[in-house]
Amino acid sequence: MQTKTDVKTKFTKETYLYWYELMLLLRRFEEKTGQLYGMQKIRGFCHLYIGQEAIAAGAITATKPEDKFITAYRDHALAIAKGISAKACMAEMFGKATGCSKGKGGSMHFFSKEHNFFGGHGIVGAQIGTGAGLALAEQYQGTDNVVLCFFGDGAARQGMLHETFNMAMTWKLPVIFICENNMYAMGTSVERTSNVLDIYKLADAYEMPADSIDGMSCEAVHDGIERAVKRARENGGPTLLEIKTYRYRGHSMSDPAKYRTKEELEEYKEKDPITQVLNVIQKNKWATEAEIEAINERVKAEVDECVQFAEDSPWPSDDELLKDVYVQEDYPFIVD
């Protein structure tokens, strides 16, 4: 029986508690990553996901473990959501041998075949074609698995997208193209880069189903992806989802984000997905303050442990340099 303070929702208490803990872990992991980058423990390029956590959370509850994820270089949160441990992710950013890519990929190149996470790609838009290739493999093997292919609004301007959309529709591939539109690409607004401001409309040229989704809402993300996944599993082909979100930090750690106003940033922070989910939990009295605090402490401990793990892990050995370049172990490449 609902009380007046209840929030009506089709999602269960367990789902909201899962979303809250997952998103909090992603947020705290990324905040710690930013701190460690400033300390030069993490080097190279580094792109944080802070503010976009609802996309990762909703995508996980709308899919199954066998479904494949592939994304661009803002990959930490999606990798953890897909099941790669925070320890393996942090160790990778430290360049340690215990990292998910053996310390050879760094921040932009997380990978785990075991968890069906296929990167982590630094070339803008390259994962769009590879995502369709993964979907072709699933179709060829006769599975009912789908591929979620994530890219940013900047990558939506790449020629690869159009070639891939045409092929995916022609072959009715089981792939969901997800544009995480955080509005600024590297630092230039969508309004300044295209006459088409609603990116999901790009699908019209290929008669591909498409939708625009509120990326600050776990519920909206889950529903949108669930619809697209159902269509793909039933041999209905691909879907383009434009999920409108917002990153609280700059494009990368070197970006001061002076191209937007403080007022705009604060406006989006008022829609924070973690706060929204926590409000539902509290209004429905699904967890006591002590239980919420226990989750917070558990997340803090996990982040602290992953940093310590990365600190204590060994560097890759010199003989790892030319390994994992080719699938064929005896490939006849030449080394001076």
Tab-separated table of C-alpha atoms in Angstrom:
chain	number	residue	atom	x	y	z
A	1	MET	CA	0.000	0.000	0.000
A	2	GLN	CA	1.432	3.356	-1.043
A	3	THR	CA	1.576	6.321	1.299
A	4	LYS	CA	1.345	9.954	0.236
A	5	THR	CA	5.125	10.195	0.268
A	6	ASP	CA	5.587	7.252	-2.087
A	7	VAL	CA	6.898	7.858	-5.588
A	8	LYS	CA	5.049	5.775	-8.147
A	9	THR	CA	7.501	3.787	-10.218
A	10	LYS	CA	7.550	0.539	-12.149
A	11	PHE	CA	11.063	-0.139	-10.844
A	12	THR	CA	11.707	-2.076	-7.669
A	13	LYS	CA	13.393	-1.078	-4.454
A	14	GLU	CA	16.290	-3.388	-5.382
A	15	THR	CA	16.765	-1.621	-8.722
A	16	TYR	CA	16.926	1.813	-7.115
A	17	LEU	CA	19.385	0.646	-4.465
A	18	TYR	CA	21.499	-0.964	-7.204
A	19	TRP	CA	21.442	2.243	-9.257
A	20	TYR	CA	22.385	4.341	-6.254
A	21	GLU	CA	25.357	2.235	-5.211
A	22	LEU	CA	26.617	1.772	-8.768
A	23	MET	CA	26.388	5.457	-9.661
A	24	LEU	CA	27.968	6.475	-6.376
A	25	LEU	CA	30.867	4.104	-7.049
A	26	LEU	CA	31.308	5.555	-10.542
A	27	ARG	CA	31.214	9.124	-9.174
A	28	ARG	CA	33.676	8.473	-6.349
A	29	PHE	CA	35.979	6.488	-8.635
A	30	GLU	CA	36.090	9.353	-11.118
A	31	GLU	CA	36.598	11.978	-8.422
A	32	LYS	CA	39.521	9.971	-7.056
A	33	THR	CA	40.861	9.567	-10.594
A	34	GLY	CA	40.873	13.343	-11.038
A	35	GLN	CA	42.692	13.772	-7.742
A	36	LEU	CA	45.330	11.169	-8.635
A	37	TYR	CA	45.813	12.744	-12.053
A	38	GLY	CA	46.610	16.032	-10.336
A	39	MET	CA	49.182	14.157	-8.251
A	40	GLN	CA	50.677	12.716	-11.484
A	41	LYS	CA	49.942	9.168	-10.365
A	42	ILE	CA	47.893	8.888	-13.570
A	43	ARG	CA	49.342	10.356	-16.753
A	44	GLY	CA	48.457	10.831	-20.386
A	45	PHE	CA	44.925	11.632	-21.466
A	46	CYS	CA	42.095	11.243	-18.977
A	47	HIS	CA	38.379	11.882	-19.570
A	48	LEU	CA	35.952	11.786	-16.637
A	49	TYR	CA	32.310	10.657	-16.707
A	50	ILE	CA	31.065	12.754	-13.766
A	51	GLY	CA	27.438	13.766	-14.394
A	52	GLN	CA	26.717	11.051	-16.964
A	53	GLU	CA	26.337	8.115	-14.566
A	54	ALA	CA	22.627	7.534	-15.265
A	55	ILE	CA	23.503	6.300	-18.753
A	56	ALA	CA	25.792	3.568	-17.443
A	57	ALA	CA	23.318	2.562	-14.715
A	58	GLY	CA	20.264	2.443	-16.986
A	59	ALA	CA	22.154	0.595	-19.710
A	60	ILE	CA	23.155	-2.192	-17.340
A	61	THR	CA	19.656	-2.862	-16.005
A	62	ALA	CA	18.220	-2.860	-19.545
A	63	THR	CA	20.670	-5.443	-20.889
A	64	LYS	CA	22.091	-8.860	-19.992
A	65	PRO	CA	25.739	-9.751	-19.242
A	66	GLU	CA	26.189	-11.442	-22.633
A	67	ASP	CA	25.444	-8.200	-24.493
A	68	LYS	CA	28.508	-6.368	-25.771
A	69	PHE	CA	29.475	-2.778	-24.911
A	70	ILE	CA	31.920	-0.671	-26.918
A	71	THR	CA	32.653	2.994	-26.364
A	72	ALA	CA	35.095	5.856	-26.879
A	73	TYR	CA	37.816	7.121	-24.549
A	74	ARG	CA	35.447	8.251	-21.733
A	75	ASP	CA	35.282	4.621	-20.731
A	76	HIS	CA	35.994	4.153	-17.000
A	77	ALA	CA	32.393	4.203	-15.770
A	78	LEU	CA	30.942	1.959	-18.468
A	79	ALA	CA	33.749	-0.550	-17.878
A	80	ILE	CA	33.068	-0.735	-14.137
A	81	ALA	CA	29.315	-0.931	-14.739
A	82	LYS	CA	29.898	-3.844	-17.128
A	83	GLY	CA	31.704	-5.771	-14.416
A	84	ILE	CA	35.399	-4.973	-14.697
A	85	SER	CA	36.626	-4.472	-11.133
A	86	ALA	CA	37.520	-1.013	-9.896
A	87	LYS	CA	40.907	-2.472	-8.959
A	88	ALA	CA	41.648	-3.603	-12.525
A	89	CYS	CA	40.475	-0.235	-13.882
A	90	MET	CA	42.571	1.865	-11.494
A	91	ALA	CA	45.619	-0.355	-12.036
A	92	GLU	CA	45.227	0.169	-15.782
A	93	MET	CA	45.321	3.931	-15.351
A	94	PHE	CA	48.451	3.579	-13.244
A	95	GLY	CA	49.973	1.554	-16.085
A	96	LYS	CA	50.345	-1.539	-13.922
A	97	ALA	CA	50.479	-5.181	-15.050
A	98	THR	CA	47.306	-6.007	-13.089
A	99	GLY	CA	45.254	-3.563	-15.156
A	100	CYS	CA	42.410	-4.711	-17.399
A	101	SER	CA	44.647	-4.143	-20.439
A	102	LYS	CA	47.825	-5.283	-18.647
A	103	GLY	CA	48.869	-1.674	-18.103
A	104	LYS	CA	49.399	-1.146	-21.833
A	105	GLY	CA	46.200	0.712	-22.651
A	106	GLY	CA	45.830	3.372	-19.998
A	107	SER	CA	42.756	5.492	-19.361
A	108	MET	CA	41.406	5.435	-22.909
A	109	HIS	CA	41.790	1.741	-23.690
A	110	PHE	CA	40.007	-0.426	-21.134
A	111	PHE	CA	39.121	-3.895	-22.426
A	112	SER	CA	37.744	-7.171	-21.104
A	113	LYS	CA	36.581	-10.014	-23.305
A	114	GLU	CA	35.424	-11.816	-20.151
A	115	HIS	CA	33.011	-8.988	-19.315
A	116	ASN	CA	32.032	-8.287	-22.943
A	117	PHE	CA	33.568	-4.816	-22.840
A	118	PHE	CA	35.404	-4.074	-26.075
A	119	GLY	CA	36.959	-0.671	-25.400
A	120	GLY	CA	37.899	2.160	-24.908
A	121	HIS	CA	38.829	3.706	-28.348
A	122	GLY	CA	40.921	6.836	-28.808
A	123	ILE	CA	40.160	7.467	-32.483
A	124	VAL	CA	36.980	9.547	-32.620
A	125	GLY	CA	34.131	7.515	-34.088
A	126	ALA	CA	36.214	4.392	-34.790
A	127	GLN	CA	34.161	2.323	-32.365
A	128	ILE	CA	30.996	2.960	-34.421
A	129	GLY	CA	32.189	0.708	-37.234
A	130	THR	CA	33.683	-1.820	-34.833
A	131	GLY	CA	30.414	-1.904	-32.887
A	132	ALA	CA	28.539	-2.864	-36.047
A	133	GLY	CA	31.173	-5.527	-36.673
A	134	LEU	CA	30.562	-7.022	-33.240
A	135	ALA	CA	26.845	-7.064	-34.011
A	136	LEU	CA	27.476	-8.794	-37.339
A	137	ALA	CA	29.412	-11.496	-35.475
A	138	GLU	CA	26.485	-12.055	-33.084
A	139	GLN	CA	24.047	-12.229	-35.996
A	140	TYR	CA	26.311	-14.648	-37.899
A	141	GLN	CA	26.612	-16.924	-34.862
A	142	GLY	CA	22.859	-16.942	-34.343
A	143	THR	CA	22.817	-15.530	-30.803
A	144	ASP	CA	20.187	-13.145	-29.460
A	145	ASN	CA	22.873	-10.863	-28.001
A	146	VAL	CA	22.914	-7.184	-28.851
A	147	VAL	CA	25.704	-4.610	-28.994
A	148	LEU	CA	25.520	-1.212	-27.337
A	149	CYS	CA	27.810	1.164	-29.209
A	150	PHE	CA	28.418	4.440	-27.353
A	151	PHE	CA	29.843	7.620	-28.874
A	152	GLY	CA	29.758	11.355	-28.207
A	153	ASP	CA	28.116	14.224	-30.039
A	154	GLY	CA	31.486	15.109	-31.581
A	155	ALA	CA	31.791	11.649	-33.148
A	156	ALA	CA	28.346	12.090	-34.708
A	157	ARG	CA	30.086	14.312	-37.294
A	158	GLN	CA	32.366	11.508	-38.490
A	159	GLY	CA	31.898	9.861	-41.880
A	160	MET	CA	32.220	6.458	-40.239
A	161	LEU	CA	28.785	6.970	-38.686
A	162	HIS	CA	27.006	7.293	-42.032
A	163	GLU	CA	28.710	4.348	-43.663
A	164	THR	CA	27.976	2.201	-40.638
A	165	PHE	CA	24.341	3.295	-40.320
A	166	ASN	CA	23.724	2.365	-43.937
A	167	MET	CA	25.328	-1.064	-43.537
A	168	ALA	CA	23.638	-1.772	-40.191
A	169	MET	CA	20.199	-1.010	-41.590
A	170	THR	CA	20.808	-2.973	-44.790
A	171	TRP	CA	21.785	-6.057	-42.794
A	172	LYS	CA	19.424	-5.388	-39.843
A	173	LEU	CA	22.261	-5.770	-37.346
A	174	PRO	CA	21.459	-6.121	-33.615
A	175	VAL	CA	23.231	-2.923	-32.566
A	176	ILE	CA	22.044	0.047	-30.502
A	177	PHE	CA	23.908	3.223	-31.434
A	178	ILE	CA	23.958	5.477	-28.370
A	179	CYS	CA	25.033	9.083	-28.730
A	180	GLU	CA	25.923	10.373	-25.266
A	181	ASN	CA	25.240	14.000	-26.130
A	182	ASN	CA	26.931	16.080	-23.442
A	183	MET	CA	26.571	19.108	-25.727
A	184	TYR	CA	30.176	20.229	-26.198
A	185	ALA	CA	32.245	17.506	-27.932
A	186	MET	CA	35.809	18.562	-27.083
A	187	GLY	CA	34.796	22.143	-26.396
A	188	THR	CA	32.500	23.358	-29.165
A	189	SER	CA	28.734	23.308	-28.710
A	190	VAL	CA	26.420	21.290	-30.940
A	191	GLU	CA	24.831	24.558	-32.088
A	192	ARG	CA	28.145	25.652	-33.610
A	193	THR	CA	28.964	22.376	-35.358
A	194	SER	CA	25.762	21.338	-37.094
A	195	ASN	CA	22.534	22.603	-38.587
A	196	VAL	CA	20.881	19.460	-37.186
A	197	LEU	CA	20.660	20.052	-33.436
A	198	ASP	CA	18.649	16.890	-32.690
A	199	ILE	CA	21.226	14.217	-33.376
A	200	TYR	CA	18.687	11.381	-33.301
A	201	LYS	CA	17.233	12.781	-36.544
A	202	LEU	CA	20.352	11.621	-38.400
A	203	ALA	CA	18.729	8.182	-38.365
A	204	ASP	CA	15.929	9.414	-40.639
A	205	ALA	CA	18.214	9.249	-43.677
A	206	TYR	CA	18.404	5.470	-43.233
A	207	GLU	CA	14.840	4.890	-41.960
A	208	MET	CA	16.414	3.734	-38.709
A	209	PRO	CA	14.253	3.885	-35.567
A	210	ALA	CA	15.474	6.628	-33.242
A	211	ASP	CA	14.620	8.424	-30.034
A	212	SER	CA	15.741	11.265	-27.779
A	213	ILE	CA	16.185	10.389	-24.099
A	214	ASP	CA	16.775	12.272	-20.857
A	215	GLY	CA	20.255	11.156	-19.858
A	216	MET	CA	19.968	12.506	-16.320
A	217	SER	CA	17.268	9.922	-15.521
A	218	CYS	CA	18.066	6.244	-14.910
A	219	GLU	CA	14.424	5.399	-15.544
A	220	ALA	CA	14.328	7.124	-18.941
A	221	VAL	CA	17.640	5.592	-20.007
A	222	HIS	CA	16.541	2.097	-18.975
A	223	ASP	CA	13.208	2.410	-20.789
A	224	GLY	CA	14.740	3.756	-23.989
A	225	ILE	CA	17.462	1.141	-24.172
A	226	GLU	CA	15.057	-1.641	-23.202
A	227	ARG	CA	12.787	-0.778	-26.152
A	228	ALA	CA	15.713	-0.720	-28.570
A	229	VAL	CA	17.161	-3.962	-27.208
A	230	LYS	CA	13.817	-5.730	-27.558
A	231	ARG	CA	13.601	-4.641	-31.192
A	232	ALA	CA	17.148	-5.842	-31.903
A	233	ARG	CA	16.591	-9.231	-30.230
A	234	GLU	CA	13.512	-9.717	-32.380
A	235	ASN	CA	15.525	-9.131	-35.582
A	236	GLY	CA	14.226	-5.590	-35.947
A	237	GLY	CA	17.669	-4.157	-36.588
A	238	PRO	CA	19.487	-1.157	-35.160
A	239	THR	CA	18.280	1.914	-33.281
A	240	LEU	CA	19.864	5.323	-32.731
A	241	LEU	CA	19.361	6.757	-29.249
A	242	GLU	CA	20.414	10.307	-28.521
A	243	ILE	CA	20.800	10.392	-24.755
A	244	LYS	CA	21.070	14.010	-23.645
A	245	THR	CA	23.406	14.328	-20.695
A	246	TYR	CA	25.965	16.711	-19.223
A	247	ARG	CA	29.525	16.334	-18.002
A	248	TYR	CA	30.362	18.344	-14.903
A	249	ARG	CA	34.064	18.463	-15.737
A	250	GLY	CA	35.778	19.499	-18.953
A	251	HIS	CA	36.360	17.294	-21.961
A	252	SER	CA	39.564	16.008	-20.396
A	253	MET	CA	41.652	16.835	-17.344
A	254	SER	CA	43.433	19.546	-19.350
A	255	ASP	CA	40.198	21.347	-20.252
A	256	PRO	CA	39.156	24.344	-18.064
A	257	ALA	CA	35.698	24.345	-19.756
A	258	LYS	CA	35.543	28.128	-20.178
A	259	TYR	CA	33.141	27.735	-23.110
A	260	ARG	CA	30.129	27.353	-20.792
A	261	THR	CA	28.701	29.374	-17.925
A	262	LYS	CA	28.754	28.491	-14.237
A	263	GLU	CA	24.985	29.011	-14.227
A	264	GLU	CA	24.502	26.329	-16.893
A	265	LEU	CA	26.644	23.886	-14.922
A	266	GLU	CA	24.706	24.507	-11.712
A	267	GLU	CA	21.408	24.091	-13.565
A	268	TYR	CA	22.412	20.572	-14.605
A	269	LYS	CA	23.759	19.719	-11.163
A	270	GLU	CA	20.245	20.324	-9.838
A	271	LYS	CA	19.195	17.358	-12.019
A	272	ASP	CA	21.976	15.145	-10.679
A	273	PRO	CA	21.030	11.492	-11.324
A	274	ILE	CA	22.448	10.241	-8.031
A	275	THR	CA	20.397	12.762	-6.072
A	276	GLN	CA	17.263	11.882	-8.047
A	277	VAL	CA	17.610	8.172	-7.293
A	278	LEU	CA	18.402	8.820	-3.637
A	279	ASN	CA	15.282	10.988	-3.355
A	280	VAL	CA	13.106	8.110	-4.598
A	281	ILE	CA	14.714	5.738	-2.110
A	282	GLN	CA	14.188	8.149	0.780
A	283	LYS	CA	10.617	9.125	-0.129
A	284	ASN	CA	9.613	5.476	-0.324
A	285	LYS	CA	11.525	4.706	2.886
A	286	TRP	CA	13.357	1.895	1.127
A	287	ALA	CA	16.498	2.459	3.205
A	288	THR	CA	17.249	4.067	6.554
A	289	GLU	CA	19.832	6.804	6.917
A	290	ALA	CA	22.107	4.231	8.523
A	291	GLU	CA	21.704	1.910	5.521
A	292	ILE	CA	22.455	4.763	3.108
A	293	GLU	CA	25.525	5.655	5.118
A	294	ALA	CA	26.617	2.011	5.004
A	295	ILE	CA	26.451	2.115	1.197
A	296	ASN	CA	28.474	5.338	1.184
A	297	GLU	CA	31.129	3.786	3.416
A	298	ARG	CA	31.224	0.607	1.318
A	299	VAL	CA	31.822	2.641	-1.832
A	300	LYS	CA	34.509	4.731	-0.145
A	301	ALA	CA	36.276	1.587	1.035
A	302	GLU	CA	36.137	0.046	-2.464
A	303	VAL	CA	37.696	3.153	-4.011
A	304	ASP	CA	40.405	3.292	-1.344
A	305	GLU	CA	41.156	-0.396	-1.917
A	306	CYS	CA	41.446	0.017	-5.680
A	307	VAL	CA	43.949	2.852	-5.263
A	308	GLN	CA	46.037	0.800	-2.853
A	309	PHE	CA	45.867	-2.157	-5.228
A	310	ALA	CA	47.141	0.005	-8.082
A	311	GLU	CA	49.933	1.432	-5.935
A	312	ASP	CA	51.069	-2.027	-4.838
A	313	SER	CA	50.837	-3.701	-8.267
A	314	PRO	CA	53.965	-4.342	-10.392
A	315	TRP	CA	54.841	-2.627	-13.647
A	316	PRO	CA	54.575	-4.719	-16.826
A	317	SER	CA	57.783	-6.602	-17.637
A	318	ASP	CA	59.818	-5.618	-20.690
A	319	ASP	CA	58.890	-8.815	-22.521
A	320	GLU	CA	55.231	-7.683	-22.577
A	321	LEU	CA	56.004	-4.943	-25.105
A	322	LEU	CA	55.269	-6.945	-28.263
A	323	LYS	CA	52.673	-9.291	-26.793
A	324	ASP	CA	48.947	-8.966	-27.553
A	325	VAL	CA	49.649	-7.188	-30.836
A	326	TYR	CA	48.494	-10.121	-32.957
A	327	VAL	CA	46.010	-12.890	-32.163
A	328	GLN	CA	48.273	-15.391	-33.925
A	329	GLU	CA	51.078	-16.015	-31.442
A	330	ASP	CA	53.652	-16.981	-34.107
A	331	TYR	CA	52.766	-14.162	-36.513
A	332	PRO	CA	55.926	-13.572	-38.606
A	333	PHE	CA	56.517	-9.904	-37.821
A	334	ILE	CA	60.075	-8.570	-37.925
A	335	VAL	CA	61.853	-7.180	-34.860
A	336	ASP	CA	65.252	-5.500	-35.193
